[in-house]
Short mmCIF file of C-alpha atoms and ligand atoms in Angstrom, two decimals:
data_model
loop_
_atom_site.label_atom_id
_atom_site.label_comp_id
_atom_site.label_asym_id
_atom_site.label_seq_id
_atom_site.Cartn_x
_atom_site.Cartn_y
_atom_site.Cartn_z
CA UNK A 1 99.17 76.66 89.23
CA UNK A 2 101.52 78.50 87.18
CA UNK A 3 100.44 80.34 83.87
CA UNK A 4 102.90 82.58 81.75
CA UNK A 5 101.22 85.47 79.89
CA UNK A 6 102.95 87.07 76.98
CA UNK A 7 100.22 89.82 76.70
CA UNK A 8 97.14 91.55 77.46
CA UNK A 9 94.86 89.51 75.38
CA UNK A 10 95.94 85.94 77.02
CA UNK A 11 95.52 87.24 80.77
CA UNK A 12 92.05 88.22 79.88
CA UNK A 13 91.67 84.91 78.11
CA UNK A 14 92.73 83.03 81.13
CA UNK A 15 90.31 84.81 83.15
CA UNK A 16 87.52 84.04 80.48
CA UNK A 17 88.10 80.68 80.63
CA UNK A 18 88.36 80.46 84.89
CA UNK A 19 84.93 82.04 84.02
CA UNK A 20 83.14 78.65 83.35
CA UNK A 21 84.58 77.71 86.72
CA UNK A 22 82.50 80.01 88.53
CA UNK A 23 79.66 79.21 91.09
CA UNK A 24 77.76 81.22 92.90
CA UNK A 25 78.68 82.57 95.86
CA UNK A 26 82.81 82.52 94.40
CA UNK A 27 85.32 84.60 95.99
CA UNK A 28 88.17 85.41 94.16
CA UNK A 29 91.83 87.93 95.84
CA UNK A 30 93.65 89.55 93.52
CA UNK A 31 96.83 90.68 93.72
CA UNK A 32 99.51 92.71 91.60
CA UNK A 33 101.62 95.61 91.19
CA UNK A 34 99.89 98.49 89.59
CA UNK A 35 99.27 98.29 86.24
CA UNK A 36 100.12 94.40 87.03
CA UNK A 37 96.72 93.16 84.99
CA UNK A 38 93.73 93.15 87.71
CA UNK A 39 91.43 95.27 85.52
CA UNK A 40 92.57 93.21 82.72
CA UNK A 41 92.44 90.08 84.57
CA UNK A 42 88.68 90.84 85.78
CA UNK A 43 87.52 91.86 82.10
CA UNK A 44 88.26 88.02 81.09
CA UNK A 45 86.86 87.38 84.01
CA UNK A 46 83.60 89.43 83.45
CA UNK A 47 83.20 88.93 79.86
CA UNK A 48 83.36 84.99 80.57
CA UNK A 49 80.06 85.51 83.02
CA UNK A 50 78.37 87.53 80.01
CA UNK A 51 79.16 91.06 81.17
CA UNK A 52 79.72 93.54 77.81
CA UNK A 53 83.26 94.16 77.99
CA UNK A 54 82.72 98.03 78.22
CA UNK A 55 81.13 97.84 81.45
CA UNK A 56 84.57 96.64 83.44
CA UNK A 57 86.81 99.61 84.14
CA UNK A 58 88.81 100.06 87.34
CA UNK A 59 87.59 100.65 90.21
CA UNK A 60 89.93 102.43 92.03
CA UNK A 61 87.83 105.37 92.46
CA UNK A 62 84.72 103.67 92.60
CA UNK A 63 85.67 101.12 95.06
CA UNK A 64 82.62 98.97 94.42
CA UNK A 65 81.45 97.77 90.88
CA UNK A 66 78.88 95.30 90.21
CA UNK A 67 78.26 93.97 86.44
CA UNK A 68 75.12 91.88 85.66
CA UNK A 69 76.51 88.36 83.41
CA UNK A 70 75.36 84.95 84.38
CA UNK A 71 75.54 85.66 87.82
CA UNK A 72 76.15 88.74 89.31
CA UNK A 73 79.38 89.86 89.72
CA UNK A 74 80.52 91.86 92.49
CA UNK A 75 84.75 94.32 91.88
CA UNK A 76 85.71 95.67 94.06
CA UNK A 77 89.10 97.22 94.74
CA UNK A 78 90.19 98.05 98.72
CA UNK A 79 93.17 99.81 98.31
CA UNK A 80 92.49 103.26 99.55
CA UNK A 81 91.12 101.34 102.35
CA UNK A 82 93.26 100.96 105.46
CA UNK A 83 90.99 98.41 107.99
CA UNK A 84 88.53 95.94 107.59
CA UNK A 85 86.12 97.91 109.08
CA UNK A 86 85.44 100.18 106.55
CA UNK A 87 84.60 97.23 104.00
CA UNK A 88 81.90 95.89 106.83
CA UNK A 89 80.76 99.07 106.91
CA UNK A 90 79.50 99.29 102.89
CA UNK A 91 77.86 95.87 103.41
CA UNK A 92 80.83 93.76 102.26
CA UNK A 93 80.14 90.69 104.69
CA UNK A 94 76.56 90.04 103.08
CA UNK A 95 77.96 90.51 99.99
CA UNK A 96 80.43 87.74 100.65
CA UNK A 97 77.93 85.68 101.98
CA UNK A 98 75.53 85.64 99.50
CA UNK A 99 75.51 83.97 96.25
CA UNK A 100 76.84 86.87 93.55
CA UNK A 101 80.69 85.92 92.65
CA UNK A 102 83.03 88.66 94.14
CA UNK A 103 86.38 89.62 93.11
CA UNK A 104 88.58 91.99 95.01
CA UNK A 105 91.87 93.80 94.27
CA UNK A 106 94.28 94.44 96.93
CA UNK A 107 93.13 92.09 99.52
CA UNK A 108 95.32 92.49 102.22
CA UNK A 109 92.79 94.62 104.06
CA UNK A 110 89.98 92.33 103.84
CA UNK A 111 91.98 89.35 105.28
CA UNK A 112 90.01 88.65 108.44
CA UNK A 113 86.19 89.05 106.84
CA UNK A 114 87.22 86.73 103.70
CA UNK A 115 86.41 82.95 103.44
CA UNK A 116 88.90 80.27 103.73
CA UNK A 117 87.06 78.82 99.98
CA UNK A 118 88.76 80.96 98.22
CA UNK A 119 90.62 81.58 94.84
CA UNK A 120 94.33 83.79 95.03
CA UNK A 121 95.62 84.72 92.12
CA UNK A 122 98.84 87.00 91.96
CA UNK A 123 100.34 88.76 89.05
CA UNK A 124 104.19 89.86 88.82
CA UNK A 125 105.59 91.50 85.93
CA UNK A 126 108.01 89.16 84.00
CA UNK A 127 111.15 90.20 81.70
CA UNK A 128 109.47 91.85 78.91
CA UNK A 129 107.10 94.37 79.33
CA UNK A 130 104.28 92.15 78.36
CA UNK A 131 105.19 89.66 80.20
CA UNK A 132 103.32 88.24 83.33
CA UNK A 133 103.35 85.51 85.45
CA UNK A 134 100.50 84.20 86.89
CA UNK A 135 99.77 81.96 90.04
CA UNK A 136 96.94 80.28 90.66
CA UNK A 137 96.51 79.12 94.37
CA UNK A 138 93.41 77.33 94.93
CA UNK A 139 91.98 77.72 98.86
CA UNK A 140 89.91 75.18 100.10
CA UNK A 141 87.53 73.58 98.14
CA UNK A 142 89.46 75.76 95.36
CA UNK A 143 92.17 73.31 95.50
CA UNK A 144 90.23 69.98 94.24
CA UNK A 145 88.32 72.63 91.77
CA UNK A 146 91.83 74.27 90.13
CA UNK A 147 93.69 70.95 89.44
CA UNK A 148 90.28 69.21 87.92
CA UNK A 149 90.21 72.35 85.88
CA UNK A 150 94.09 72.12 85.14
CA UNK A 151 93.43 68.82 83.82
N1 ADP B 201 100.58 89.98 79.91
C1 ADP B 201 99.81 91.02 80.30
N2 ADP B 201 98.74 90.82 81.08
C2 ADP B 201 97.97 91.85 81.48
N3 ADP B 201 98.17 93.14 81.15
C3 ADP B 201 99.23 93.40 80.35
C4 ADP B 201 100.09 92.36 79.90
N4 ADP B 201 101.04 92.93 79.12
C5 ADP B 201 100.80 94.22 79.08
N5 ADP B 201 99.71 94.54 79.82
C6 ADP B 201 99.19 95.91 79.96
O1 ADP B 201 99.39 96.30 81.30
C7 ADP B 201 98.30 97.12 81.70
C8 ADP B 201 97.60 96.49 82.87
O2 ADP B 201 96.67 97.41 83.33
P1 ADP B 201 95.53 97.02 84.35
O3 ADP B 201 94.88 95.74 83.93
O4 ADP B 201 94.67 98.23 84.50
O5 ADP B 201 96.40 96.73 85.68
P2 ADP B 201 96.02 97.01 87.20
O6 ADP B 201 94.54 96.96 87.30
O7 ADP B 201 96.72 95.87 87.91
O8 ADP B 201 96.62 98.33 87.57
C9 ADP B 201 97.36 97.26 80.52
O9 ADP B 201 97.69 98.44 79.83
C10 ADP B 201 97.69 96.02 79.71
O10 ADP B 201 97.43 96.20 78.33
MG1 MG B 202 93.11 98.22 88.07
#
């Protein structure tokens, strides 16, 4: 699924609504050029759960950020890391097996420890310089979910 975003506010819209999508236990890859629109992306995404909007910041530096909304939502951001081992290491696994939603930026790492249920987005950078484009690629049992949703 394709979305064109002409601005801040409507990626962070689009995330608010994928919000209502959301069942426990959720994994959602993101991926985008810095300064692309994850942070913004995962503020929809977080206010849509319930999660005060000045709680979501990036976490770049923090690596690991967990807001409190309808269900608990795990950010977490793994690109200062360089193997999959390190994110086993902070207890990443359980996380992804429990029943919190997780989001994570820069995914590549995480490849081998993620589930095959799974929700990609990617963000490029489109003409303007608020202009994104957005795909949606539903994994799994995301597929069936993302085109009732587009419906
Ligand atoms: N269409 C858009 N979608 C998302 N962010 C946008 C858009 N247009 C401009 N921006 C700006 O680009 C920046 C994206 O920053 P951020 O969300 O922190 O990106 P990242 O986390 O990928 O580095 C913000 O300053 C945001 O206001
Ligand atoms: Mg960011």
């Amino acid at each position: 699924m394709h979305v064109h975003s002409l601005g801040p506010l409507q990626t962070e819209q689009l995330a608010r609504e994928l919000a209502g999508l959301l069942q426990p236990g959720d994994v959602i890859t993101l991926e985008a050029p810095l300064g692309g629109g994850k942070t913004t992306f995962v503020r929809g995404l977080a206010t849509g759960l319930g999660v005060p909007e000045e709680e979501v910041s990036s976490p770049t530096f923090v690596i690991w950020q967990i807001y409190e909304g309808r269900m608990r939502l795990h950010h977490l951001d793994a690109y200062r890391l360089r193997a999959a081992d390190e994110l086993e290491e902070i207890g990443f696994s359980e996380t992804l097996s429990g029943q919190d939603v997780v989001i994570l930026e820069w995914p590549g790492v995480a490849e081998p420890l993620l589930p095959s249920d799974r929700l990609h987005v990617r963000i490029e950078y489109g003409d303007g310089e608020e202009e994104r484009s957005l795909d949606l690629e539903g994994r799994g049992n995301w597929k069936q979910r993302l085109e009732q949703w587009q419906r």
